[in-house]
Amino acid sequence: MSNKIGPVYKSGVARSTPFDNSSNGFTSTEVQSAIEELQYNLSNSASPGFTYGRSGNLPQSTWLLDDTVPSNKSGRVNFLNNCIIRKCFIANEDPTIIKVGIYTHDGDEVNLTLINTVTTLAQRTNYFDLSVPVPINKQIAIRIQSDSPNSAKNMDVGLLLQGNLV
Amino acid sequence: MLKILKNITVVDIYISDMGIVVPANGSYSITITEAPMWATSIDVISPVNNGDIVVNNGLIDLSAIDGLRFLQYPDRATIQKNGTDVTEVSTIVNFEGPEFTVTNNGNGKTTVRVDALGAFSDTMYWANCVCHCDGLMFSDFEPLVDYTYNAIKVEDC
């Protein structure tokens, strides 16, 4: 039997209480640091949403605009660490099936990479649950895919990102 | 005013800086909100110049040089002759969209002047339009130097 005595805490309730981190993504092994870890994560996490759009009739292969700029030229910069695209929401004037591509690049289509596609139902409003990682500092662009069954019209596409500020 | 790009080839044409593909044997209509963007497009110049894309104003197909001017300059508002809005059919045979035809009945040279904020300049400008005089296209226009103009004045000289 060991005679080893653990540390003595002034008010040791939380710090001396074990915390099971095997199934929740925490690194902490006791409650005090788990709470601190949670507080840190809460204050440094972000879930911004961005939209892309373009007016008029939009044939296949059209890039949507990020604000007023074609997103293949200058897309939305991902500034989050461990960024995941969680949601994609799409509005199209006509209730038609549209295939939309989500791309990353380094600006001006350099290292352009298709990271995900979604295909709408034949309805004006669609949204999708996604889990698509995006490297930090990449620009995100949206395109109506060349093999989309239909062209689009006055389309808006939104992305909800989730990640850490630091 | 319509601004339509017609791809007369059998392959898609990608206008990279506009993020648009004009489909093979198809067309793309430029919306009013995007017209200023297209005015600065570099990537549209080559396919228009080489004839793969034809610019249409809703009425006719424009030549390459007129098509590019039509894309690069905004739409003007009014046409006047000698200070009044043009209504004389004998003077303006046709004015629709970016094209108008001036007939001066052989009475000397017809000039087209561009108005900026109500003060007509003495300099003739090419002003985002296709102008014909007695069936001939004007050839003595100086380059448009400022596309803030909002009116065109037509005079018989």
mmCIF file of C-alpha atoms in Angstrom:
data_model
loop_
_atom_site.group_PDB
_atom_site.id
_atom_site.type_symbol
_atom_site.label_atom_id
_atom_site.label_comp_id
_atom_site.label_asym_id
_atom_site.label_seq_id
_atom_site.Cartn_x
_atom_site.Cartn_y
_atom_site.Cartn_z
ATOM 1 C CA MET A 1 0.000 0.000 0.000
ATOM 2 C CA SER A 2 1.307 3.403 -0.958
ATOM 3 C CA ASN A 3 1.791 6.046 1.637
ATOM 4 C CA LYS A 4 1.752 8.771 -0.996
ATOM 5 C CA ILE A 5 -0.554 11.674 -0.131
ATOM 6 C CA GLY A 6 -2.086 13.816 -2.854
ATOM 7 C CA PRO A 7 -1.989 17.636 -2.976
ATOM 8 C CA VAL A 8 -3.942 19.597 -0.429
ATOM 9 C CA TYR A 9 -6.383 22.119 -1.830
ATOM 10 C CA LYS A 10 -7.610 25.243 -0.013
ATOM 11 C CA SER A 11 -11.073 24.710 -1.433
ATOM 12 C CA GLY A 12 -10.570 21.567 -3.293
ATOM 13 C CA VAL A 13 -13.985 20.537 -4.405
ATOM 14 C CA ALA A 14 -13.684 21.134 -8.157
ATOM 15 C CA ARG A 15 -9.950 20.664 -8.580
ATOM 16 C CA SER A 16 -9.930 17.400 -6.742
ATOM 17 C CA THR A 17 -12.916 15.980 -8.558
ATOM 18 C CA PRO A 18 -12.026 13.780 -11.510
ATOM 19 C CA PHE A 19 -13.466 14.614 -14.918
ATOM 20 C CA ASP A 20 -14.013 11.993 -17.585
ATOM 21 C CA ASN A 21 -12.789 13.404 -20.903
ATOM 22 C CA SER A 22 -13.037 10.191 -22.847
ATOM 23 C CA SER A 23 -16.118 11.070 -24.825
ATOM 24 C CA ASN A 24 -16.456 14.847 -25.024
ATOM 25 C CA GLY A 25 -13.352 16.266 -26.614
ATOM 26 C CA PHE A 26 -12.057 17.890 -23.435
ATOM 27 C CA THR A 27 -8.420 17.553 -22.469
ATOM 28 C CA SER A 28 -9.010 18.284 -18.790
ATOM 29 C CA THR A 29 -9.082 15.433 -16.308
ATOM 30 C CA GLU A 30 -10.598 17.265 -13.356
ATOM 31 C CA VAL A 31 -13.552 19.593 -13.006
ATOM 32 C CA GLN A 32 -11.724 22.846 -12.233
ATOM 33 C CA SER A 33 -9.668 22.826 -15.413
ATOM 34 C CA ALA A 34 -12.593 21.428 -17.369
ATOM 35 C CA ILE A 35 -14.611 24.494 -16.423
ATOM 36 C CA GLU A 36 -11.713 26.728 -17.362
ATOM 37 C CA GLU A 37 -11.330 24.862 -20.627
ATOM 38 C CA LEU A 38 -15.010 25.325 -21.323
ATOM 39 C CA GLN A 39 -14.811 29.028 -20.525
ATOM 40 C CA TYR A 40 -11.814 29.400 -22.836
ATOM 41 C CA ASN A 41 -13.561 27.585 -25.642
ATOM 42 C CA LEU A 42 -16.702 29.626 -25.246
ATOM 43 C CA SER A 43 -14.836 32.912 -25.362
ATOM 44 C CA ASN A 44 -12.785 31.887 -28.380
ATOM 45 C CA SER A 45 -15.277 30.049 -30.506
ATOM 46 C CA ALA A 46 -17.161 31.695 -33.343
ATOM 47 C CA SER A 47 -19.940 30.695 -35.690
ATOM 48 C CA PRO A 48 -20.141 33.346 -38.369
ATOM 49 C CA GLY A 49 -22.476 33.101 -41.310
ATOM 50 C CA PHE A 50 -21.783 34.453 -44.760
ATOM 51 C CA THR A 51 -23.903 34.767 -47.841
ATOM 52 C CA TYR A 52 -23.179 34.783 -51.513
ATOM 53 C CA GLY A 53 -25.590 35.871 -54.199
ATOM 54 C CA ARG A 54 -26.069 36.943 -57.727
ATOM 55 C CA SER A 55 -28.997 38.462 -59.562
ATOM 56 C CA GLY A 56 -30.430 37.559 -62.918
ATOM 57 C CA ASN A 57 -30.493 34.285 -64.751
ATOM 58 C CA LEU A 58 -27.441 32.327 -63.736
ATOM 59 C CA PRO A 59 -26.279 29.610 -66.103
ATOM 60 C CA GLN A 60 -24.258 26.611 -65.048
ATOM 61 C CA SER A 61 -20.681 27.375 -64.015
ATOM 62 C CA THR A 62 -21.577 30.823 -62.709
ATOM 63 C CA TRP A 63 -19.676 31.978 -59.651
ATOM 64 C CA LEU A 64 -21.745 33.734 -57.048
ATOM 65 C CA LEU A 65 -20.660 37.080 -55.713
ATOM 66 C CA ASP A 66 -19.174 37.583 -52.292
ATOM 67 C CA ASP A 67 -20.643 40.981 -51.572
ATOM 68 C CA THR A 68 -20.130 42.492 -55.023
ATOM 69 C CA VAL A 69 -17.062 40.532 -56.048
ATOM 70 C CA PRO A 70 -17.005 37.244 -57.973
ATOM 71 C CA SER A 71 -16.051 34.744 -55.318
ATOM 72 C CA ASN A 72 -13.635 32.962 -57.668
ATOM 73 C CA LYS A 73 -11.606 36.150 -57.713
ATOM 74 C CA SER A 74 -11.873 37.119 -54.058
ATOM 75 C CA GLY A 75 -13.827 34.795 -51.850
ATOM 76 C CA ARG A 76 -14.700 34.968 -48.181
ATOM 77 C CA VAL A 77 -11.566 34.513 -46.123
ATOM 78 C CA ASN A 78 -11.696 31.833 -43.484
ATOM 79 C CA PHE A 79 -10.069 33.333 -40.401
ATOM 80 C CA LEU A 80 -11.016 30.511 -38.031
ATOM 81 C CA ASN A 81 -8.887 27.705 -36.718
ATOM 82 C CA ASN A 82 -10.385 24.245 -36.961
ATOM 83 C CA CYS A 83 -13.064 25.658 -39.202
ATOM 84 C CA ILE A 84 -15.986 23.483 -40.181
ATOM 85 C CA ILE A 85 -18.813 24.413 -42.504
ATOM 86 C CA ARG A 86 -21.877 23.380 -40.540
ATOM 87 C CA LYS A 87 -24.775 24.627 -42.587
ATOM 88 C CA CYS A 88 -25.455 25.614 -46.155
ATOM 89 C CA PHE A 89 -28.700 27.389 -46.959
ATOM 90 C CA ILE A 90 -29.872 28.160 -50.437
ATOM 91 C CA ALA A 91 -32.620 30.296 -51.867
ATOM 92 C CA ASN A 92 -33.431 30.251 -55.543
ATOM 93 C CA GLU A 93 -36.206 32.179 -57.231
ATOM 94 C CA ASP A 94 -37.369 29.173 -59.187
ATOM 95 C CA PRO A 95 -38.186 25.840 -57.548
ATOM 96 C CA THR A 96 -35.668 23.885 -59.553
ATOM 97 C CA ILE A 97 -32.951 21.395 -58.738
ATOM 98 C CA ILE A 98 -29.594 23.138 -58.534
ATOM 99 C CA LYS A 99 -26.195 21.644 -57.830
ATOM 100 C CA VAL A 100 -23.970 24.029 -55.934
ATOM 101 C CA GLY A 101 -20.235 23.673 -55.381
ATOM 102 C CA ILE A 102 -18.281 24.973 -52.407
ATOM 103 C CA TYR A 103 -14.663 25.739 -53.248
ATOM 104 C CA THR A 104 -11.545 26.999 -51.565
ATOM 105 C CA HIS A 105 -8.733 28.898 -53.203
ATOM 106 C CA ASP A 106 -5.927 31.320 -52.450
ATOM 107 C CA GLY A 107 -7.374 34.183 -54.453
ATOM 108 C CA ASP A 108 -7.925 34.480 -58.187
ATOM 109 C CA GLU A 109 -8.675 30.757 -58.385
ATOM 110 C CA VAL A 110 -5.150 29.820 -57.340
ATOM 111 C CA ASN A 111 -5.213 26.292 -55.880
ATOM 112 C CA LEU A 112 -8.906 26.107 -56.576
ATOM 113 C CA THR A 113 -10.340 23.059 -54.823
ATOM 114 C CA LEU A 114 -13.857 21.702 -54.725
ATOM 115 C CA ILE A 115 -14.523 20.750 -51.122
ATOM 116 C CA ASN A 116 -18.191 19.887 -51.226
ATOM 117 C CA THR A 117 -21.320 19.920 -53.349
ATOM 118 C CA VAL A 118 -24.955 20.109 -52.412
ATOM 119 C CA THR A 119 -27.929 19.477 -54.630
ATOM 120 C CA THR A 120 -31.178 21.184 -53.824
ATOM 121 C CA LEU A 121 -34.619 19.771 -54.063
ATOM 122 C CA ALA A 122 -36.961 21.328 -56.582
ATOM 123 C CA GLN A 123 -38.000 23.995 -54.145
ATOM 124 C CA ARG A 124 -37.121 27.589 -53.473
ATOM 125 C CA THR A 125 -35.722 27.091 -49.984
ATOM 126 C CA ASN A 126 -33.139 24.501 -49.030
ATOM 127 C CA TYR A 127 -30.666 23.962 -46.252
ATOM 128 C CA PHE A 128 -28.117 21.280 -45.520
ATOM 129 C CA ASP A 129 -26.229 20.027 -42.488
ATOM 130 C CA LEU A 130 -22.570 19.725 -43.358
ATOM 131 C CA SER A 131 -19.307 18.880 -41.692
ATOM 132 C CA VAL A 132 -16.756 20.182 -44.143
ATOM 133 C CA PRO A 133 -13.368 21.354 -42.856
ATOM 134 C CA VAL A 134 -11.846 24.516 -44.295
ATOM 135 C CA PRO A 135 -8.174 25.382 -43.779
ATOM 136 C CA ILE A 136 -7.474 28.751 -42.247
ATOM 137 C CA ASN A 137 -6.605 31.582 -44.640
ATOM 138 C CA LYS A 138 -8.357 29.918 -47.521
ATOM 139 C CA GLN A 139 -10.935 31.841 -49.481
ATOM 140 C CA ILE A 140 -14.336 30.255 -49.864
ATOM 141 C CA ALA A 141 -16.202 30.515 -53.140
ATOM 142 C CA ILE A 142 -19.568 29.308 -54.383
ATOM 143 C CA ARG A 143 -20.406 28.154 -57.857
ATOM 144 C CA ILE A 144 -23.354 26.715 -59.695
ATOM 145 C CA GLN A 145 -21.826 23.506 -60.894
ATOM 146 C CA SER A 146 -21.319 22.862 -64.570
ATOM 147 C CA ASP A 147 -23.320 19.650 -64.237
ATOM 148 C CA SER A 148 -26.162 21.296 -62.367
ATOM 149 C CA PRO A 149 -29.436 19.997 -63.801
ATOM 150 C CA ASN A 150 -30.722 23.552 -64.133
ATOM 151 C CA SER A 151 -29.531 27.092 -64.220
ATOM 152 C CA ALA A 152 -30.461 29.286 -61.286
ATOM 153 C CA LYS A 153 -32.135 32.629 -60.927
ATOM 154 C CA ASN A 154 -31.544 35.358 -58.352
ATOM 155 C CA MET A 155 -29.797 32.964 -56.034
ATOM 156 C CA ASP A 156 -28.542 33.342 -52.485
ATOM 157 C CA VAL A 157 -26.303 30.805 -50.796
ATOM 158 C CA GLY A 158 -25.307 31.047 -47.156
ATOM 159 C CA LEU A 159 -22.701 29.204 -45.155
ATOM 160 C CA LEU A 160 -22.534 28.844 -41.402
ATOM 161 C CA LEU A 161 -18.980 28.268 -40.211
ATOM 162 C CA GLN A 162 -17.803 27.071 -36.859
ATOM 163 C CA GLY A 163 -14.330 27.354 -35.446
ATOM 164 C CA ASN A 164 -11.929 29.016 -33.059
ATOM 165 C CA LEU A 165 -10.648 32.555 -33.097
ATOM 166 C CA VAL A 166 -7.242 31.589 -31.740
ATOM 167 C CA MET B 1 -31.312 48.761 -71.601
ATOM 168 C CA LEU B 2 -30.348 45.243 -72.413
ATOM 169 C CA LYS B 3 -26.777 44.123 -72.570
ATOM 170 C CA ILE B 4 -26.530 40.620 -73.893
ATOM 171 C CA LEU B 5 -23.476 38.537 -74.585
ATOM 172 C CA LYS B 6 -23.965 35.981 -77.325
ATOM 173 C CA ASN B 7 -21.541 33.133 -77.612
ATOM 174 C CA ILE B 8 -21.505 32.199 -81.261
ATOM 175 C CA THR B 9 -19.069 29.351 -80.825
ATOM 176 C CA VAL B 10 -19.675 25.713 -79.992
ATOM 177 C CA VAL B 11 -17.698 25.838 -76.775
ATOM 178 C CA ASP B 12 -18.374 27.530 -73.463
ATOM 179 C CA ILE B 13 -16.503 30.784 -72.957
ATOM 180 C CA TYR B 14 -15.323 31.542 -69.452
ATOM 181 C CA ILE B 15 -15.139 35.188 -68.440
ATOM 182 C CA SER B 16 -13.010 34.620 -65.408
ATOM 183 C CA ASP B 17 -13.049 38.047 -63.800
ATOM 184 C CA MET B 18 -16.821 38.142 -63.965
ATOM 185 C CA GLY B 19 -17.230 34.567 -62.773
ATOM 186 C CA ILE B 20 -19.421 33.772 -65.731
ATOM 187 C CA VAL B 21 -19.515 31.150 -68.414
ATOM 188 C CA VAL B 22 -21.346 32.184 -71.530
ATOM 189 C CA PRO B 23 -22.662 28.843 -72.746
ATOM 190 C CA ALA B 24 -21.857 27.540 -76.196
ATOM 191 C CA ASN B 25 -24.330 28.877 -78.723
ATOM 192 C CA GLY B 26 -26.018 30.580 -75.821
ATOM 193 C CA SER B 27 -26.217 33.962 -74.243
ATOM 194 C CA TYR B 28 -25.864 35.774 -70.971
ATOM 195 C CA SER B 29 -27.872 38.840 -70.001
ATOM 196 C CA ILE B 30 -26.073 41.411 -67.916
ATOM 197 C CA THR B 31 -28.229 42.826 -65.176
ATOM 198 C CA ILE B 32 -28.332 46.525 -64.436
ATOM 199 C CA THR B 33 -26.658 45.995 -61.104
ATOM 200 C CA GLU B 34 -23.758 44.179 -62.708
ATOM 201 C CA ALA B 35 -23.271 46.565 -65.625
ATOM 202 C CA PRO B 36 -20.631 48.646 -63.803
ATOM 203 C CA MET B 37 -18.709 45.460 -63.040
ATOM 204 C CA TRP B 38 -18.696 44.452 -66.675
ATOM 205 C CA ALA B 39 -17.465 47.903 -67.631
ATOM 206 C CA THR B 40 -14.153 47.052 -66.018
ATOM 207 C CA SER B 41 -13.857 43.454 -67.138
ATOM 208 C CA ILE B 42 -10.558 42.598 -68.751
ATOM 209 C CA ASP B 43 -11.403 39.033 -69.621
ATOM 210 C CA VAL B 44 -14.361 39.946 -71.814
ATOM 211 C CA ILE B 45 -12.266 42.027 -74.189
ATOM 212 C CA SER B 46 -10.492 39.247 -76.018
ATOM 213 C CA PRO B 47 -13.528 37.084 -76.874
ATOM 214 C CA VAL B 48 -15.436 40.152 -78.057
ATOM 215 C CA ASN B 49 -12.522 41.375 -80.121
ATOM 216 C CA ASN B 50 -12.013 38.034 -81.783
ATOM 217 C CA GLY B 51 -15.699 37.648 -82.495
ATOM 218 C CA ASP B 52 -16.419 34.675 -80.309
ATOM 219 C CA ILE B 53 -18.770 36.780 -78.228
ATOM 220 C CA VAL B 54 -21.094 39.272 -79.850
ATOM 221 C CA VAL B 55 -22.604 42.038 -77.780
ATOM 222 C CA ASN B 56 -26.267 42.661 -78.430
ATOM 223 C CA ASN B 57 -28.193 45.669 -77.185
ATOM 224 C CA GLY B 58 -31.592 44.053 -77.317
ATOM 225 C CA LEU B 59 -32.085 45.181 -80.872
ATOM 226 C CA ILE B 60 -29.053 44.390 -82.918
ATOM 227 C CA ASP B 61 -25.669 42.756 -82.728
ATOM 228 C CA LEU B 62 -22.908 45.289 -82.352
ATOM 229 C CA SER B 63 -19.518 45.242 -83.939
ATOM 230 C CA ALA B 64 -16.649 44.273 -81.682
ATOM 231 C CA ILE B 65 -15.495 47.826 -81.073
ATOM 232 C CA ASP B 66 -19.007 49.134 -80.501
ATOM 233 C CA GLY B 67 -19.817 46.155 -78.331
ATOM 234 C CA LEU B 68 -16.894 46.840 -76.067
ATOM 235 C CA ARG B 69 -17.812 50.513 -75.851
ATOM 236 C CA PHE B 70 -21.334 49.522 -75.035
ATOM 237 C CA LEU B 71 -20.068 47.341 -72.214
ATOM 238 C CA GLN B 72 -17.542 49.834 -70.955
ATOM 239 C CA TYR B 73 -19.652 52.927 -70.712
ATOM 240 C CA PRO B 74 -22.888 53.410 -68.846
ATOM 241 C CA ASP B 75 -26.161 54.218 -70.421
ATOM 242 C CA ARG B 76 -26.986 57.770 -71.192
ATOM 243 C CA ALA B 77 -30.308 59.367 -70.423
ATOM 244 C CA THR B 78 -31.492 61.713 -73.122
ATOM 245 C CA ILE B 79 -30.758 63.052 -76.549
ATOM 246 C CA GLN B 80 -31.246 66.663 -77.440
ATOM 247 C CA LYS B 81 -30.971 68.656 -80.617
ATOM 248 C CA ASN B 82 -30.190 72.320 -80.270
ATOM 249 C CA GLY B 83 -31.180 72.348 -76.655
ATOM 250 C CA THR B 84 -34.445 70.504 -76.833
ATOM 251 C CA ASP B 85 -35.210 66.876 -76.536
ATOM 252 C CA VAL B 86 -35.058 65.188 -79.852
ATOM 253 C CA THR B 87 -38.473 64.550 -81.237
ATOM 254 C CA GLU B 88 -38.005 65.313 -84.890
ATOM 255 C CA VAL B 89 -38.434 62.168 -86.810
ATOM 256 C CA SER B 90 -36.568 63.675 -89.720
ATOM 257 C CA THR B 91 -33.572 64.199 -87.492
ATOM 258 C CA ILE B 92 -33.647 61.132 -85.392
ATOM 259 C CA VAL B 93 -34.940 58.308 -87.447
ATOM 260 C CA ASN B 94 -34.483 55.741 -84.835
ATOM 261 C CA PHE B 95 -33.481 55.977 -81.241
ATOM 262 C CA GLU B 96 -33.887 52.920 -79.162
ATOM 263 C CA GLY B 97 -31.503 51.392 -76.783
ATOM 264 C CA PRO B 98 -27.914 52.366 -77.346
ATOM 265 C CA GLU B 99 -28.319 52.947 -81.054
ATOM 266 C CA PHE B 100 -29.729 55.925 -82.836
ATOM 267 C CA THR B 101 -29.620 57.089 -86.376
ATOM 268 C CA VAL B 102 -29.193 60.728 -87.294
ATOM 269 C CA THR B 103 -30.279 62.026 -90.630
ATOM 270 C CA ASN B 104 -29.206 65.540 -91.427
ATOM 271 C CA ASN B 105 -30.685 65.696 -94.887
ATOM 272 C CA GLY B 106 -27.385 66.623 -96.347
ATOM 273 C CA ASN B 107 -27.323 69.999 -94.634
ATOM 274 C CA GLY B 108 -23.814 69.855 -93.363
ATOM 275 C CA LYS B 109 -22.205 67.977 -90.604
ATOM 276 C CA THR B 110 -24.142 66.555 -87.734
ATOM 277 C CA THR B 111 -22.434 66.518 -84.410
ATOM 278 C CA VAL B 112 -23.246 64.607 -81.318
ATOM 279 C CA ARG B 113 -22.275 66.180 -78.046
ATOM 280 C CA VAL B 114 -22.289 64.746 -74.650
ATOM 281 C CA ASP B 115 -23.716 66.529 -71.687
ATOM 282 C CA ALA B 116 -22.309 66.434 -68.230
ATOM 283 C CA LEU B 117 -24.682 67.829 -65.655
ATOM 284 C CA GLY B 118 -26.492 70.075 -68.081
ATOM 285 C CA ALA B 119 -23.543 71.889 -69.593
ATOM 286 C CA PHE B 120 -22.915 70.735 -73.096
ATOM 287 C CA SER B 121 -19.295 70.665 -73.935
ATOM 288 C CA ASP B 122 -17.908 71.761 -77.258
ATOM 289 C CA THR B 123 -16.101 68.549 -77.734
ATOM 290 C CA MET B 124 -17.555 65.676 -79.551
ATOM 291 C CA TYR B 125 -17.388 62.413 -77.806
ATOM 292 C CA TRP B 126 -18.216 58.902 -78.490
ATOM 293 C CA ALA B 127 -20.816 58.271 -75.878
ATOM 294 C CA ASN B 128 -21.773 54.719 -75.345
ATOM 295 C CA CYS B 129 -23.809 54.479 -78.474
ATOM 296 C CA VAL B 130 -23.726 53.506 -82.063
ATOM 297 C CA CYS B 131 -24.338 56.538 -84.212
ATOM 298 C CA HIS B 132 -25.114 56.614 -87.879
ATOM 299 C CA CYS B 133 -25.474 59.710 -90.006
ATOM 300 C CA ASP B 134 -27.161 59.289 -93.333
ATOM 301 C CA GLY B 135 -26.416 55.648 -93.142
ATOM 302 C CA LEU B 136 -22.756 56.100 -92.296
ATOM 303 C CA MET B 137 -21.260 55.530 -88.917
ATOM 304 C CA PHE B 138 -19.753 58.594 -87.328
ATOM 305 C CA SER B 139 -16.042 58.457 -87.519
ATOM 306 C CA ASP B 140 -14.925 61.730 -86.016
ATOM 307 C CA PHE B 141 -15.743 61.155 -82.419
ATOM 308 C CA GLU B 142 -13.046 61.576 -79.897
ATOM 309 C CA PRO B 143 -12.712 58.907 -77.271
ATOM 310 C CA LEU B 144 -15.038 59.162 -74.356
ATOM 311 C CA VAL B 145 -12.978 60.499 -71.516
ATOM 312 C CA ASP B 146 -15.505 60.633 -68.743
ATOM 313 C CA TYR B 147 -18.432 58.365 -68.420
ATOM 314 C CA THR B 148 -20.338 60.471 -65.964
ATOM 315 C CA TYR B 149 -22.163 62.067 -68.854
ATOM 316 C CA ASN B 150 -25.882 61.736 -68.780
ATOM 317 C CA ALA B 151 -27.181 63.240 -71.979
ATOM 318 C CA ILE B 152 -26.369 63.557 -75.618
ATOM 319 C CA LYS B 153 -26.920 66.638 -77.734
ATOM 320 C CA VAL B 154 -27.416 66.415 -81.453
ATOM 321 C CA GLU B 155 -26.820 69.465 -83.598
ATOM 322 C CA ASP B 156 -26.773 70.261 -87.242
ATOM 323 C CA CYS B 157 -23.786 72.421 -87.995
#
